[in-house]
């Protein structure tokens, strides 16, 4: 019966890490809601994974969708925020719309999904929230003003939520990915040796470990990088 | 002649630090534009300080105003971003409008004023940009999700701009204020011993030092706190 | 046959985390060498755990012991550095001998065991080194000058080794424990509610996860704290 | 009369920054004690600067010398710790003696001079201690295990002392130099364009600013780098 499986919501279920997380959690017998701006090109056959196209920066849409999921599957046990919109551009050439779009996609989306789901987790008295960060969460970079400001914001948000909600039993973690995830798109873009890239399923394994951490030893932040990465 | 004095623009010229910076720079013989959301309650008699009420989150207003200042006084030599909107509130009680207003006041305002002024600094080949940060720029806090996400964003933005513009001769610094500034308002709010508070004019002195730093030894980040502050 | 089991060396196998790590690795079918300054009060019956009393700050002793272990069990696959000597004392009352003893126990011991074992890991082309850090690895504290300087040093050492050895296939991780581990001794010392303390076996679980991380997604640093801990 | 001038002690008064600090403080009418391992090659004619050759890692020597200075000039108002011993070497080729010598020169020297001088500052109720850090104080590096562990330690020590002594009126600051100081030696070593190097006298200016900071706005940490430096 579906109602017996725990529910996981993945906000940002694109073809790389998002889908790897969906498969991992489905394999661990979660009911998985995979939220994405755009329709996936390839449909998964996995009966535990449910796609939903949604504009995560629209608060009302997120609230409505969450209500439906909770009605159908119960309170979410896992929320993963994994949206990104990579803008790499000289500051003076960046349009106001690019800033807004990046902030909507990366920060407002997180506020919306967390405000919609945390009350259910608090009622259940448990849950795990994981936010995907990047090197740009820790250090600004030339031509990264848009992306880095949004990633920094997300880290400040996550740290604040950890201090607010962890004592109430909700684990809030931030994972810094310092490397390029191996996807069709990134291989074309970076022309990197695949041995130097991160495998999405290996990252998903680390997220799964966070989800399983017992209350006496929770990670708030950890980094992940391929062994050959300079840092 | 006014055109011989260097121009400083202070975005966020409220009664505490903003005005102390305005007086300090006026004293150092700058022409000072003091930008503020609201009309100041007390008018300054200082002929070097020019108030302008402006919505800094409105890009067009900022562009127009900057054009006027540059026409009248020449390219700005100093820009200080000092706006803040302090929201301390449980995450689940924070309205979408409060998030937007905070990010507008603190982050979009910075993007707007820097996009409007940096081209003039680049043409002049020099300039200093200083951003006021806080403890919440480095660490999230319970009930600080709104404020801290904005302050983190501003730090990521500042670091990115430093890496982009410093090699072109524009100094970009971030100052972390770890303490309460002694103002009428903060004394009432915190009930703190004045000896434990920061004097706005002492902070202004540190900003002035940053402005004077020679190109071979620029600070990108420094903290300031009263000697009795725990940290 | 013992030679078929991988070897783990735990430097600092005291009654709390050290022993929990020894049991965890023995359970995962490692041959475990548990190094400690003093004889354990209780002997373990576990045939996979081998105690050795040793002064880790004595380079020759560490080299000799390592040679014996490698002869008997093959190259070590896991090294955990977990020694600590907690000095909490006003700076001006701290004796030169206390600084030296702390540095010997915490930093020289690490240099010695890593210099003795890394060549064997390099030959094998694989291995994991984990260093136990603390809140004092990230922030100094009043009366913590001795302990914190040593913990900072250990973090700088670990980061440097990660950058030097990870590209050669040796995973080097640093774990920040932000909380009190539940032991007989710490319960007496702190008088804390056990629900607010860290369970050594939960921490050991996180170390085990690090050991299992695949090369495409290695953590260099992660924190662990009990859910009710303020930070 | 010499007794009317404030006393500054510079531990590590080599030909680059150390001497620039000595000249700056002498110019500001301090009596300056310049401590160094080796005799300076060129003698200064400045009557306010007094050289003393000393092994700063020898606690008794440092105590004796401090007693003499205080007898002659009164309690020190400024202590600057500026010693360094740069080891850049693969970890496995570094000798135990190199680790010890580096930690003696960089960390024990600091403990010794601070233990000898802080009691006099506490009695006087004021004083400034500045420690020179480096990029390696914040990030480990390949082949930097020795140097970086010592620089991290010094930062942990400085942060701890700041938390212990600032509430008693002693300002404790840490300055991160992220760049190469322009000296005869460094020009030969790095072959860098002088325009990309830091001028020692510009750094000294920033230290002088820290010394002058009023109690309501003390910097605990700041960085300094040349404008063209990548970071």
Coordinates of N, CA, C and O in Angstrom, one line a residue, chain D residues 16-151:
Chain D
X16 N 62.0 42.4 5.8 CA 60.8 42.8 5.1 C 59.8 43.6 6.0 O 60.1 44.7 6.3
X17 N 58.8 42.9 6.3 CA 57.7 43.5 7.1 C 58.2 43.9 8.5 O 57.9 45.0 9.0
X18 N 59.0 43.1 9.1 CA 59.5 43.4 10.5 C 60.1 44.7 10.6 O 59.8 45.6 11.5
X19 N 61.0 45.0 9.7 CA 61.7 46.3 9.7 C 60.8 47.5 9.4 O 60.9 48.6 9.9
X20 N 59.9 47.2 8.4 CA 59.0 48.3 8.0 C 58.1 48.7 9.2 O 57.8 49.8 9.5
X21 N 57.7 47.7 10.0 CA 57.0 47.9 11.2 C 57.8 48.7 12.2 O 57.3 49.6 12.9
X22 N 59.0 48.3 12.4 CA 59.9 49.0 13.3 C 60.1 50.5 12.9 O 59.9 51.4 13.8
X23 N 60.3 50.8 11.7 CA 60.4 52.2 11.2 C 59.1 52.9 11.4 O 59.1 54.1 11.8
X24 N 58.0 52.3 11.1 CA 56.7 53.0 11.2 C 56.5 53.3 12.7 O 56.1 54.5 13.0
X25 N 56.7 52.4 13.6 CA 56.4 52.7 15.0 C 57.4 53.7 15.6 O 57.1 54.5 16.4
X26 N 58.7 53.6 15.1 CA 59.7 54.6 15.5 C 59.2 56.0 15.1 O 59.3 57.0 15.8
X27 N 58.8 56.1 13.9 CA 58.3 57.3 13.3 C 57.1 57.9 14.1 O 56.9 59.1 14.2
X28 N 56.3 57.0 14.6 CA 55.1 57.4 15.4 C 55.5 57.6 16.9 O 54.7 57.6 17.8
X29 N 56.8 57.6 17.1 CA 57.4 58.0 18.4 C 57.3 56.9 19.4 O 57.2 57.1 20.6
X30 N 57.4 55.7 19.0 CA 57.5 54.5 19.9 C 59.0 54.2 20.1 O 59.8 54.5 19.2
X31 N 59.3 53.7 21.2 CA 60.5 53.0 21.5 C 60.3 51.6 20.9 O 59.4 50.9 21.3
X32 N 61.2 51.1 20.0 CA 60.9 49.8 19.4 C 62.0 48.8 19.7 O 63.2 49.1 19.5
X33 N 61.6 47.7 20.2 CA 62.6 46.6 20.4 C 62.3 45.6 19.3 O 61.2 45.1 19.1
X34 N 63.4 45.4 18.5 CA 63.3 44.5 17.3 C 64.0 43.2 17.6 O 65.2 43.2 17.7
X35 N 63.2 42.1 17.8 CA 63.8 40.8 18.2 C 64.0 40.0 16.9 O 63.1 39.9 16.1
X36 N 65.1 39.3 16.8 CA 65.4 38.5 15.7 C 66.4 37.4 16.0 O 67.2 37.5 16.9
X37 N 66.2 36.3 15.3 CA 67.1 35.1 15.5 C 68.5 35.5 15.1 O 69.5 35.0 15.7
X38 N 68.7 36.3 14.1 CA 70.0 36.5 13.5 C 70.3 38.0 13.6 O 69.4 38.8 13.6
X39 N 71.6 38.3 13.6 CA 72.0 39.7 13.6 C 71.6 40.3 12.2 O 71.7 39.7 11.2
X40 N 71.0 41.5 12.3 CA 70.7 42.2 11.0 C 71.9 42.5 10.2 O 73.0 42.8 10.8
X41 N 71.8 42.3 8.9 CA 72.9 42.6 8.0 C 73.3 44.1 8.0 O 74.4 44.5 8.0
X42 N 72.2 44.9 7.9 CA 72.4 46.3 7.9 C 71.9 46.9 9.3 O 70.8 46.6 9.7
X43 N 72.7 47.7 9.9 CA 72.3 48.3 11.2 C 71.5 49.6 10.8 O 71.8 50.3 9.9
X44 N 70.4 49.8 11.6 CA 69.7 51.0 11.4 C 70.3 52.1 12.3 O 70.9 51.9 13.3
X45 N 70.2 53.3 11.8 CA 70.7 54.5 12.5 C 69.7 55.0 13.4 O 69.9 55.9 14.2
X46 N 68.4 54.6 13.3 CA 67.3 55.1 14.0 C 67.5 54.9 15.5 O 67.5 53.8 16.0
X47 N 67.5 56.0 16.3 CA 67.8 55.8 17.7 C 66.7 55.2 18.5 O 66.8 54.8 19.6
X48 N 65.5 55.2 17.9 CA 64.3 54.6 18.6 C 64.2 53.1 18.4 O 63.3 52.4 19.0
X49 N 65.0 52.5 17.5 CA 65.0 51.1 17.2 C 66.1 50.4 17.9 O 67.3 50.7 17.6
X50 N 65.8 49.4 18.7 CA 66.9 48.6 19.4 C 66.8 47.2 19.0 O 65.8 46.5 19.4
X51 N 67.9 46.7 18.4 CA 67.9 45.3 18.0 C 68.3 44.4 19.2 O 69.1 44.8 20.0
X52 N 67.7 43.2 19.2 CA 68.2 42.2 20.1 C 68.1 40.8 19.4 O 67.0 40.4 19.0
X53 N 69.2 40.1 19.4 CA 69.3 38.8 18.9 C 68.8 37.9 20.0 O 69.3 37.9 21.1
X54 N 67.8 37.0 19.6 CA 67.3 36.1 20.7 C 66.7 34.9 20.0 O 66.2 35.0 18.9
X55 N 66.7 33.8 20.8 CA 66.0 32.6 20.4 C 64.6 32.7 21.0 O 64.4 32.3 22.2
X56 N 63.6 33.1 20.2 CA 62.3 33.3 20.8 C 61.6 32.0 21.3 O 60.6 32.0 22.0
X57 N 62.1 30.8 20.8 CA 61.6 29.6 21.3 C 62.1 29.2 22.7 O 61.7 28.2 23.2
X58 N 63.0 30.0 23.2 CA 63.6 29.7 24.5 C 62.9 30.6 25.5 O 63.0 31.8 25.6
X59 N 62.0 29.9 26.3 CA 61.1 30.6 27.2 C 61.9 31.5 28.2 O 61.5 32.7 28.4
X60 N 63.0 31.0 28.8 CA 63.7 31.7 29.8 C 64.4 33.0 29.2 O 64.4 34.1 29.7
X61 N 64.9 32.8 28.0 CA 65.5 34.0 27.3 C 64.5 35.1 27.1 O 64.8 36.3 27.3
X62 N 63.3 34.7 26.6 CA 62.3 35.6 26.3 C 61.8 36.3 27.6 O 61.6 37.6 27.7
X63 N 61.7 35.6 28.7 CA 61.3 36.2 30.0 C 62.4 37.2 30.5 O 62.0 38.3 30.9
X64 N 63.6 36.8 30.4 CA 64.7 37.7 30.9 C 64.7 38.9 30.0 O 64.8 40.0 30.6
X65 N 64.7 38.8 28.7 CA 64.8 39.9 27.9 C 63.6 40.9 28.1 O 63.7 42.1 28.3
X66 N 62.4 40.3 28.3 CA 61.2 41.1 28.5 C 61.3 41.9 29.8 O 61.0 43.1 29.9
X67 N 61.9 41.2 30.9 CA 62.0 41.9 32.1 C 62.9 43.1 32.0 O 62.7 44.2 32.5
X68 N 64.0 43.0 31.2 CA 64.9 44.1 31.0 C 64.2 45.3 30.2 O 64.4 46.4 30.6
X69 N 63.5 44.9 29.2 CA 62.8 45.9 28.4 C 61.8 46.7 29.3 O 61.7 48.0 29.2
X70 N 61.1 46.0 30.1 CA 60.1 46.6 30.9 C 60.7 47.5 32.0 O 60.3 48.6 32.2
X71 N 61.8 47.0 32.5 CA 62.6 47.9 33.5 C 63.0 49.2 32.8 O 62.9 50.2 33.4
X72 N 63.5 49.0 31.6 CA 64.1 50.2 31.0 C 63.0 51.1 30.4 O 63.1 52.4 30.5
X73 N 62.0 50.6 29.8 CA 61.0 51.4 29.0 C 59.6 51.4 29.5 O 58.7 52.1 28.9
X74 N 59.3 50.6 30.5 CA 57.9 50.5 30.9 C 57.2 49.4 30.2 O 57.8 48.7 29.4
X75 N 55.9 49.2 30.5 CA 55.1 48.1 30.0 C 55.0 48.3 28.5 O 54.8 49.4 28.0
X76 N 55.0 47.2 27.7 CA 54.9 47.3 26.2 C 53.4 47.7 25.9 O 52.5 47.2 26.5
X77 N 53.3 48.5 24.9 CA 51.9 48.9 24.5 C 51.5 48.1 23.2 O 50.4 47.9 22.9
X78 N 52.5 47.7 22.5 CA 52.3 47.0 21.2 C 53.2 45.8 21.1 O 54.4 45.9 21.4
X79 N 52.7 44.6 20.9 CA 53.5 43.4 20.6 C 53.1 42.9 19.2 O 51.9 42.7 18.9
X80 N 54.1 42.8 18.3 CA 53.8 42.2 17.0 C 54.5 40.9 16.8 O 55.7 40.9 17.0
X81 N 53.8 39.9 16.5 CA 54.4 38.6 16.2 C 54.5 38.3 14.8 O 53.5 38.2 14.1
X82 N 55.7 38.2 14.3 CA 55.9 38.3 12.8 C 57.0 37.3 12.4 O 57.6 37.5 11.3
X83 N 57.2 36.3 13.2 CA 58.2 35.3 12.8 C 57.6 34.3 11.8 O 56.4 34.0 11.8
X84 N 58.4 33.8 10.9 CA 58.0 32.8 10.0 C 59.2 31.9 9.6 O 60.3 32.4 9.6
X85 N 58.9 30.7 9.3 CA 59.9 29.8 8.8 C 59.2 29.0 7.7 O 58.4 28.1 8.0
X86 N 59.5 29.4 6.5 CA 58.7 28.8 5.4 C 59.3 27.5 4.9 O 60.4 27.4 4.4
X87 N 58.5 26.4 5.1 CA 58.9 25.1 4.6 C 57.9 24.7 3.6 O 56.7 24.6 3.9
X88 N 58.4 24.5 2.4 CA 57.5 24.0 1.3 C 58.1 22.7 0.8 O 59.1 22.7 0.2
X89 N 57.5 21.6 1.2 CA 58.1 20.3 1.0 C 57.1 19.2 1.0 O 56.2 19.2 1.8
X90 N 57.3 18.1 0.2 CA 56.4 17.0 0.3 C 56.4 16.5 1.7 O 57.4 16.4 2.4
X91 N 55.2 16.1 2.2 CA 55.1 15.6 3.6 C 56.0 14.5 3.9 O 56.7 14.5 5.0
X92 N 56.2 13.6 3.0 CA 57.0 12.4 3.4 C 58.5 12.6 3.3 O 59.3 11.8 3.8
X93 N 58.9 13.8 2.8 CA 60.3 14.1 2.8 C 60.6 15.1 4.0 O 61.8 15.5 4.2
X94 N 59.6 15.5 4.7 CA 59.8 16.5 5.8 C 60.4 15.8 7.0 O 59.8 14.8 7.5
X95 N 61.5 16.3 7.6 CA 62.1 15.6 8.7 C 61.4 16.1 10.0 O 60.9 17.2 10.1
X96 N 61.4 15.3 11.0 CA 60.8 15.6 12.3 C 61.4 16.9 12.8 O 60.7 17.8 13.4
X97 N 62.7 17.2 12.5 CA 63.4 18.4 13.0 C 62.8 19.6 12.3 O 62.8 20.7 12.8
X98 N 62.4 19.5 11.0 CA 61.8 20.6 10.3 C 60.4 21.0 10.9 O 60.1 22.1 11.0
X99 N 59.6 20.0 11.3 CA 58.4 20.3 12.0 C 58.6 21.0 13.3 O 58.1 22.0 13.5
X100 N 59.5 20.4 14.1 CA 59.8 21.0 15.4 C 60.3 22.5 15.2 O 59.9 23.4 15.9
X101 N 61.3 22.6 14.3 CA 61.9 24.0 14.1 C 60.8 25.0 13.7 O 60.8 26.1 14.1
X102 N 59.9 24.5 12.8 CA 58.8 25.4 12.3 C 57.9 25.8 13.4 O 57.5 27.0 13.6
X103 N 57.4 24.8 14.2 CA 56.5 25.1 15.3 C 57.2 25.9 16.4 O 56.6 26.8 17.0
X104 N 58.5 25.6 16.6 CA 59.2 26.5 17.6 C 59.2 27.9 17.1 O 58.9 28.8 17.9
X105 N 59.6 28.1 15.9 CA 59.8 29.5 15.4 C 58.5 30.2 15.3 O 58.4 31.4 15.5
X106 N 57.4 29.5 15.0 CA 56.1 30.2 14.7 C 55.1 30.1 15.8 O 54.4 31.1 16.1
X107 N 55.1 29.0 16.6 CA 54.0 28.9 17.6 C 54.6 29.0 19.0 O 54.1 29.9 19.8
X108 N 55.6 28.3 19.3 CA 56.2 28.4 20.7 C 56.7 29.8 20.9 O 56.6 30.4 22.0
X109 N 57.3 30.4 19.9 CA 57.8 31.8 20.0 C 56.6 32.7 20.4 O 56.8 33.6 21.2
X110 N 55.5 32.5 19.8 CA 54.3 33.4 20.2 C 53.9 33.1 21.6 O 53.6 34.1 22.3
X111 N 53.8 31.9 22.0 CA 53.4 31.6 23.4 C 54.3 32.2 24.3 O 53.9 32.9 25.3
X112 N 55.6 32.1 24.0 CA 56.6 32.7 25.0 C 56.5 34.2 25.1 O 56.5 34.7 26.2
X113 N 56.5 34.9 24.0 CA 56.5 36.3 24.0 C 55.1 36.8 24.6 O 55.1 37.8 25.4
X114 N 54.0 36.2 24.3 CA 52.8 36.6 24.8 C 52.7 36.3 26.4 O 52.1 37.1 27.1
X115 N 53.2 35.2 26.8 CA 53.1 34.9 28.2 C 54.0 35.9 29.0 O 53.7 36.3 30.1
X116 N 55.1 36.3 28.4 CA 56.0 37.2 29.1 C 55.5 38.7 29.1 O 55.7 39.4 30.1
X117 N 54.7 39.0 28.1 CA 54.3 40.5 28.0 C 52.9 40.8 28.4 O 52.6 41.8 28.9
X118 N 52.0 39.8 28.2 CA 50.6 40.1 28.6 C 50.4 40.5 30.0 O 49.5 41.4 30.3
X119 N 51.1 39.9 31.0 CA 50.8 40.4 32.4 C 51.1 41.9 32.5 O 50.4 42.6 33.3
X120 N 52.1 42.4 31.8 CA 52.4 43.9 31.9 C 51.3 44.7 31.2 O 50.9 45.8 31.7
X121 N 50.8 44.2 30.1 CA 49.7 44.9 29.5 C 48.4 44.9 30.4 O 47.7 45.9 30.5
X122 N 48.2 43.7 31.0 CA 47.0 43.6 31.9 C 47.1 44.7 33.1 O 46.1 45.3 33.4
X123 N 48.3 44.8 33.6 CA 48.5 45.7 34.7 C 48.3 47.2 34.2 O 47.6 48.0 34.8
X124 N 48.7 47.4 33.0 CA 48.5 48.7 32.4 C 47.1 48.9 31.9 O 46.6 50.1 31.7
X125 N 46.4 47.8 31.7 CA 45.0 47.9 31.3 C 44.8 48.2 29.9 O 43.7 48.5 29.4
X126 N 45.9 48.1 29.1 CA 45.7 48.4 27.6 C 46.9 47.7 26.9 O 47.9 47.4 27.5
X127 N 46.7 47.7 25.6 CA 47.8 47.1 24.7 C 47.2 46.5 23.5 O 46.0 46.3 23.4
X128 N 48.0 46.3 22.5 CA 47.6 45.7 21.2 C 48.6 44.6 20.9 O 49.8 44.8 20.9
X129 N 48.1 43.5 20.5 CA 48.9 42.3 20.1 C 48.4 42.0 18.6 O 47.3 41.8 18.4
X130 N 49.4 42.0 17.7 CA 49.0 41.7 16.3 C 49.9 40.5 15.9 O 51.1 40.5 16.1
X131 N 49.2 39.6 15.2 CA 49.9 38.4 14.7 C 49.8 38.4 13.2 O 48.7 38.6 12.7
X132 N 50.9 38.1 12.6 CA 50.9 38.0 11.1 C 50.6 36.6 10.6 O 51.3 35.7 10.9
X133 N 49.5 36.6 9.9 CA 49.1 35.3 9.3 C 49.3 35.3 7.8 O 49.9 36.2 7.2
X134 N 48.9 34.3 7.1 CA 49.1 34.1 5.7 C 47.9 33.3 5.1 O 47.0 32.9 5.8
X135 N 47.9 33.2 3.8 CA 46.8 32.4 3.2 C 46.8 31.0 3.8 O 45.7 30.4 4.0
X136 N 48.0 30.5 4.1 CA 48.1 29.2 4.7 C 47.5 29.1 6.1 O 47.4 28.0 6.7
X137 N 47.1 30.3 6.7 CA 46.4 30.2 8.0 C 44.9 29.8 7.8 O 44.3 29.4 8.7
X138 N 44.4 29.9 6.5 CA 43.0 29.6 6.3 C 42.8 28.4 5.4 O 41.7 27.8 5.5
X139 N 43.8 28.0 4.6 CA 43.7 26.9 3.7 C 45.0 26.1 3.7 O 46.0 26.7 3.5
X140 N 44.9 24.8 3.9 CA 46.1 24.0 3.7 C 46.5 24.0 2.2 O 45.7 24.4 1.4
X141 N 47.6 23.5 2.0 CA 48.1 23.4 0.6 C 49.0 22.2 0.3 O 49.7 21.8 1.3
X142 N 49.0 21.7 -0.9 CA 50.0 20.7 -1.2 C 51.4 21.1 -0.9 O 51.8 22.3 -1.2
X143 N 52.1 20.3 -0.2 CA 53.5 20.6 0.3 C 53.6 21.7 1.3 O 54.7 22.2 1.6
X144 N 52.5 22.0 1.9 CA 52.4 23.1 2.9 C 52.1 22.5 4.3 O 51.7 23.2 5.2
X145 N 52.2 21.2 4.5 CA 51.7 20.6 5.7 C 52.4 21.2 7.0 O 51.8 21.5 8.0
X146 N 53.7 21.4 6.9 CA 54.4 22.0 8.0 C 54.0 23.4 8.3 O 53.6 23.8 9.4
X147 N 54.2 24.2 7.3 CA 53.9 25.7 7.4 C 52.4 25.9 7.8 O 52.1 26.7 8.6
X148 N 51.6 25.2 7.1 CA 50.1 25.5 7.3 C 49.7 25.0 8.7 O 48.9 25.7 9.3
X149 N 50.2 23.9 9.1 CA 49.8 23.5 10.5 C 50.2 24.5 11.5 O 49.5 24.8 12.4
X150 N 51.4 25.1 11.3 CA 51.9 26.1 12.3 C 51.0 27.4 12.1 O 50.7 28.1 13.1
X151 N 50.7 27.8 10.9 CA 49.9 29.1 10.7 C 48.5 28.9 11.2 O 47.9 29.8 11.8

